[in-house]
mmCIF file of C-alpha atoms in Angstrom:
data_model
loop_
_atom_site.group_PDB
_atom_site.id
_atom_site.type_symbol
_atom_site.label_atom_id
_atom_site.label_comp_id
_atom_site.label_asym_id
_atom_site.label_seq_id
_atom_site.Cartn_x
_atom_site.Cartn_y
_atom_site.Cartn_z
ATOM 1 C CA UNK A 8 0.000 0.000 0.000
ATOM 2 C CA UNK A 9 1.518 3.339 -0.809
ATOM 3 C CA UNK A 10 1.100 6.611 1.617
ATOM 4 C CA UNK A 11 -1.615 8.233 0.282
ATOM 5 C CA UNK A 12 -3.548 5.219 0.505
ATOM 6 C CA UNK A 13 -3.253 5.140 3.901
ATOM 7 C CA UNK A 14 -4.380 8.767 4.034
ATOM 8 C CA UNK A 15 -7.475 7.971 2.177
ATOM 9 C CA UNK A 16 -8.150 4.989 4.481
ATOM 10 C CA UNK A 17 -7.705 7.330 7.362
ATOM 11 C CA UNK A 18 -9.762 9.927 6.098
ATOM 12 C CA UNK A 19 -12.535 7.272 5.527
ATOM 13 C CA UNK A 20 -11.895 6.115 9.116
ATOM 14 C CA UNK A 21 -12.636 9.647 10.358
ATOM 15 C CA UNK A 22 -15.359 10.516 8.296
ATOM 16 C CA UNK A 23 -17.021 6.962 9.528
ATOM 17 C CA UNK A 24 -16.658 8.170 12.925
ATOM 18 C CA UNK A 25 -17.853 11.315 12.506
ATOM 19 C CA UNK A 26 -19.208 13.644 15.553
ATOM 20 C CA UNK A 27 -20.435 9.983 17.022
ATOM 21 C CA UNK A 28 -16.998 9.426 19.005
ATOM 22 C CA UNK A 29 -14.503 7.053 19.577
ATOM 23 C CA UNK A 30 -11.366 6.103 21.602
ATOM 24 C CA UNK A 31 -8.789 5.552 18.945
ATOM 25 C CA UNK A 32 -5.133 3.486 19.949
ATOM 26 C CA UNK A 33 -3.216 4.542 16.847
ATOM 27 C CA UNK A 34 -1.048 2.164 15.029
ATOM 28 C CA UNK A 35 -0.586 -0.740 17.761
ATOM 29 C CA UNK A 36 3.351 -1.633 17.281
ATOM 30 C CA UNK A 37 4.179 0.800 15.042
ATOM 31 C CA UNK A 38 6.552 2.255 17.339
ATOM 32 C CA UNK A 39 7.861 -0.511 18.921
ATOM 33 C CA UNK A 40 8.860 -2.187 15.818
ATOM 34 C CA UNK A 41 9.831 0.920 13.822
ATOM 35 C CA UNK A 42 13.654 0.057 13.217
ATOM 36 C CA UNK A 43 12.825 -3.594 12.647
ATOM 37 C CA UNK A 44 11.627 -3.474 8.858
ATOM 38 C CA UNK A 45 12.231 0.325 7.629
ATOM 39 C CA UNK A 46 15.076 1.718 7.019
ATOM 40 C CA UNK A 47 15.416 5.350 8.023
ATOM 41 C CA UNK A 48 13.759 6.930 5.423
ATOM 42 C CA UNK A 49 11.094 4.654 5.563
ATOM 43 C CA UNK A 50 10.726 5.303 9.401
ATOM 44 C CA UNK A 51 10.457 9.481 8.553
ATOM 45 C CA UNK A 52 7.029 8.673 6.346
ATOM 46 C CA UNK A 53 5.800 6.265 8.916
ATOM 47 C CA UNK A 54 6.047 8.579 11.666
ATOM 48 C CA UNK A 55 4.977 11.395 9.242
ATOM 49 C CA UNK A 56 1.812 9.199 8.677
ATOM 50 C CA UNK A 57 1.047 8.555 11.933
ATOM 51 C CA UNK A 58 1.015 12.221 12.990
ATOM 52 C CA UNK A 59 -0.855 13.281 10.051
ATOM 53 C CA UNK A 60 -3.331 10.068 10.921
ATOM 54 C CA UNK A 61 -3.581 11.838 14.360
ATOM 55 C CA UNK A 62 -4.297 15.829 13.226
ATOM 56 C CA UNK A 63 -7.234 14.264 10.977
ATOM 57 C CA UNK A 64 -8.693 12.100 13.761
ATOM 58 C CA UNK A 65 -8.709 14.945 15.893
ATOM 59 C CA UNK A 66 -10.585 17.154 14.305
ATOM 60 C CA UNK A 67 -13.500 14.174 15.395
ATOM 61 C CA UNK A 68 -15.126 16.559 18.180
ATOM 62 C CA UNK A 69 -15.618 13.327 20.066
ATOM 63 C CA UNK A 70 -12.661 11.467 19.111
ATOM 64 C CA UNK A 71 -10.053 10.795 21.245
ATOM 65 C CA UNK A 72 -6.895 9.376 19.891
ATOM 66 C CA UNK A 73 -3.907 8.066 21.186
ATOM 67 C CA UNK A 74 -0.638 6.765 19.873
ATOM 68 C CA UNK A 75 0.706 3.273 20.937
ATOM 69 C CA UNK A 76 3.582 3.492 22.568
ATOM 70 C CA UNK A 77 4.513 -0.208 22.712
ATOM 71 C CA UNK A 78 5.680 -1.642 26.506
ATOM 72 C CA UNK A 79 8.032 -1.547 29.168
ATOM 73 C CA UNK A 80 10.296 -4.202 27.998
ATOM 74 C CA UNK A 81 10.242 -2.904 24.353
ATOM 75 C CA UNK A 82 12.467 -0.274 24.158
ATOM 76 C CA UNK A 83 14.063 2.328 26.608
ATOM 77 C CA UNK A 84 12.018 5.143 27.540
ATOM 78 C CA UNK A 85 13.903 7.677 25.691
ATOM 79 C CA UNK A 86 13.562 5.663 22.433
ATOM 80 C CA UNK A 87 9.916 5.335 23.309
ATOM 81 C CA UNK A 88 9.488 9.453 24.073
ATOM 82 C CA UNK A 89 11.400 10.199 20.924
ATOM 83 C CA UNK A 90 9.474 7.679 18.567
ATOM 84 C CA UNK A 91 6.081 8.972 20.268
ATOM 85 C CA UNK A 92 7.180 12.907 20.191
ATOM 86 C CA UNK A 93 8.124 12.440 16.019
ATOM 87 C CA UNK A 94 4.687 10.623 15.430
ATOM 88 C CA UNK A 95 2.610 13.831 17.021
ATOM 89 C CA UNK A 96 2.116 12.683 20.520
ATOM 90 C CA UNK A 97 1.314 16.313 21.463
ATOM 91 C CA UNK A 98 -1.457 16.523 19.101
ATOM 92 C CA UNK A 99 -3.180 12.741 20.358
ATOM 93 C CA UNK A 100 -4.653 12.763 24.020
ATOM 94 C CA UNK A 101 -1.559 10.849 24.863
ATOM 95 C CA UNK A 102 -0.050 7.183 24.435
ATOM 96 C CA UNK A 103 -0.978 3.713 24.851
ATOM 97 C CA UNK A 104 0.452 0.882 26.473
ATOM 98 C CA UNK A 105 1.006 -2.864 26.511
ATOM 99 C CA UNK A 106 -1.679 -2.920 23.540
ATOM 100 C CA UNK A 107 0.052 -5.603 21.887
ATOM 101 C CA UNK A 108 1.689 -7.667 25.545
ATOM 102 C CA UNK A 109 1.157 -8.811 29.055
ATOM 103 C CA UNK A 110 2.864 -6.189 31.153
ATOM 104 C CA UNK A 111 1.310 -5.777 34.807
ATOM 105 C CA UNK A 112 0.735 -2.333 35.658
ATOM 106 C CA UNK A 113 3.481 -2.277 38.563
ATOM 107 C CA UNK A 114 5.819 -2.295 35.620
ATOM 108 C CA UNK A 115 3.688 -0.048 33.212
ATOM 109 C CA UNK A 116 2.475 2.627 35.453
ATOM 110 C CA UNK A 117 6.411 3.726 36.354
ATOM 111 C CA UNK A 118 7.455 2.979 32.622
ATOM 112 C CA UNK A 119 4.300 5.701 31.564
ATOM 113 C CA UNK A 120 5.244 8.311 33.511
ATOM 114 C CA UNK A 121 8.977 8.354 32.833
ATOM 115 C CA UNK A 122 7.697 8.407 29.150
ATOM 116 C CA UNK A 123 5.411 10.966 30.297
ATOM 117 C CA UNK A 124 8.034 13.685 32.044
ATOM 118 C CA UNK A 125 10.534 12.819 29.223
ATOM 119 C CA UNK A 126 7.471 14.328 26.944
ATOM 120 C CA UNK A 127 6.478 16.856 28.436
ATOM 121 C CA UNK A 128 3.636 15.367 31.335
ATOM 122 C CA UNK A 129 1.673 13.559 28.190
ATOM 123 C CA UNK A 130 -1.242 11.728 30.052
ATOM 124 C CA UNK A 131 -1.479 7.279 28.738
ATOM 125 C CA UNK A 132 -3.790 4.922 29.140
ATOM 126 C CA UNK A 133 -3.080 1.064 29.737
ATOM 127 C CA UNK A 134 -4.747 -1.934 27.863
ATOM 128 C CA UNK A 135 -5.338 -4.518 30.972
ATOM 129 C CA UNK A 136 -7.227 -6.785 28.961
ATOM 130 C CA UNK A 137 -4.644 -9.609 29.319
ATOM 131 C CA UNK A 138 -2.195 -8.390 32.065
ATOM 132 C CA UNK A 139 -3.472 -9.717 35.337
ATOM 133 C CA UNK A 140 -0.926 -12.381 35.803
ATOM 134 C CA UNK A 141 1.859 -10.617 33.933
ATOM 135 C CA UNK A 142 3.766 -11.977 31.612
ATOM 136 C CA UNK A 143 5.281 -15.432 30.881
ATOM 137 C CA UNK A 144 9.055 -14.979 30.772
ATOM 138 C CA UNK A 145 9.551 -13.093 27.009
ATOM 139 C CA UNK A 146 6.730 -15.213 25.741
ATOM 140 C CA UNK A 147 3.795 -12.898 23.889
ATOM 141 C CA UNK A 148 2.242 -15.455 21.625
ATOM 142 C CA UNK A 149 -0.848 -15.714 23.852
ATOM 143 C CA UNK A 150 0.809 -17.511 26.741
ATOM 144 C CA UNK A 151 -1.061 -19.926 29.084
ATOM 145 C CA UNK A 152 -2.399 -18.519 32.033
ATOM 146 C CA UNK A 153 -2.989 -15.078 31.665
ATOM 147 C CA UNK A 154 -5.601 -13.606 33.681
ATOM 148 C CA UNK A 155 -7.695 -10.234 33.238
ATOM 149 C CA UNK A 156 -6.249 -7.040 34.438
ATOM 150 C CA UNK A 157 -8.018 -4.265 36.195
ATOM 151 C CA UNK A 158 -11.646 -3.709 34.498
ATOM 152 C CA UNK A 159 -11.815 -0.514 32.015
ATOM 153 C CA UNK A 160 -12.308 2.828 34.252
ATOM 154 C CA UNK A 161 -11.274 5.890 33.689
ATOM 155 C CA UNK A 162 -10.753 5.875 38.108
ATOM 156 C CA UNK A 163 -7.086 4.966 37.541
ATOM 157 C CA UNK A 164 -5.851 6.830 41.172
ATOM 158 C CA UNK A 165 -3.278 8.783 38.991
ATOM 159 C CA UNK A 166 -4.146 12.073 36.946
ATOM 160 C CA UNK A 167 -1.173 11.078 34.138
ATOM 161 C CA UNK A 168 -3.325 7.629 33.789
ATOM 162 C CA UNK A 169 -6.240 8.557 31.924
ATOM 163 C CA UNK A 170 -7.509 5.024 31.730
ATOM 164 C CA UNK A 171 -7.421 1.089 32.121
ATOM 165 C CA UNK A 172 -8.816 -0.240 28.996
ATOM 166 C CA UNK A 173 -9.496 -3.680 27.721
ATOM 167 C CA UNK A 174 -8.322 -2.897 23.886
ATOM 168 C CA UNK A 175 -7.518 -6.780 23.327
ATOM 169 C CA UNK A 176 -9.427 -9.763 23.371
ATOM 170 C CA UNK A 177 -8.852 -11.232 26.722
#
């Protein structure tokens, strides 16, 4: 697919939402796996496309978008920040995390908010769909034994943690 698909499909996405509203996680591992198949030209358009993604979203007046920002075991949190910051972060509502893993939130909520400071106090939420047990070992290929995490709420206990959501299928 070439770019300006994308924006079309994005644009399509929007208009489909509409003034209805939606909660939109942006491009789960697109940041995380960024250097793993682009080279770095390729990595400028994707974040390019991502922030553009998030400036049309936003102009939803009840959509609510934010960029996932991968784990705590993905990548260092400066790596994260700077991956998040090029993609628009400070247009979105904030980041996601652990969209795409089984992080607990002991490990997350710390991870998030150095993120956070290193960008500037963005706000995150946290998919706990699947991270009640934690993780097994490096294993993220729908390991045995997971358990549900804390149910969705917006009552997180922490003003940088906008939300616990259950993004994936448990």
């Amino acid at each position: 697919k070439s770019n300006d698909d994308y924006k079309r499909w994005i644009r399509k996405t929007a208009a489909g939402i509409g003034d209805k509203g939606a909660v939109v996680v942006l491009e789960p591992d697109a940041i995380g796996l960024l250097d793993k198949c682009l080279n770095e030209q390729q990595q400028a358009e994707r974040l390019a496309l991502i922030h553009d993604a998030v400036k049309v979203l936003r102009q939803g007046p009840k959509t609510i978008v934010y960029i996932d920002g991968g784990h705590s075991k993905w990548m260092p949190a400066e790596v994260d920040a700077d991956r998040l910051k090029r993609a628009g972060v400070e247009d979105a509502h904030g980041f996601a995390l652990n969209t795409s893993n089984y992080r607990a939130n002991d490990e997350l909520i710390p991870f998030g908010k150095e993120v956070s400071k290193l960008l500037g106090g963005a706000h995150f939420i946290i998919d706990t769909s699947r991270n009640g047990n934690g993780p097994d070992g490096v294993e993220w290929c729908n390991p045995a034994g997971r358990k549900l995490g804390m149910p969705p709420t917006t009552e997180t206990g922490d003003p940088l943690v906008h939300a616990f959501l259950g993004l994936k299928r448990p």
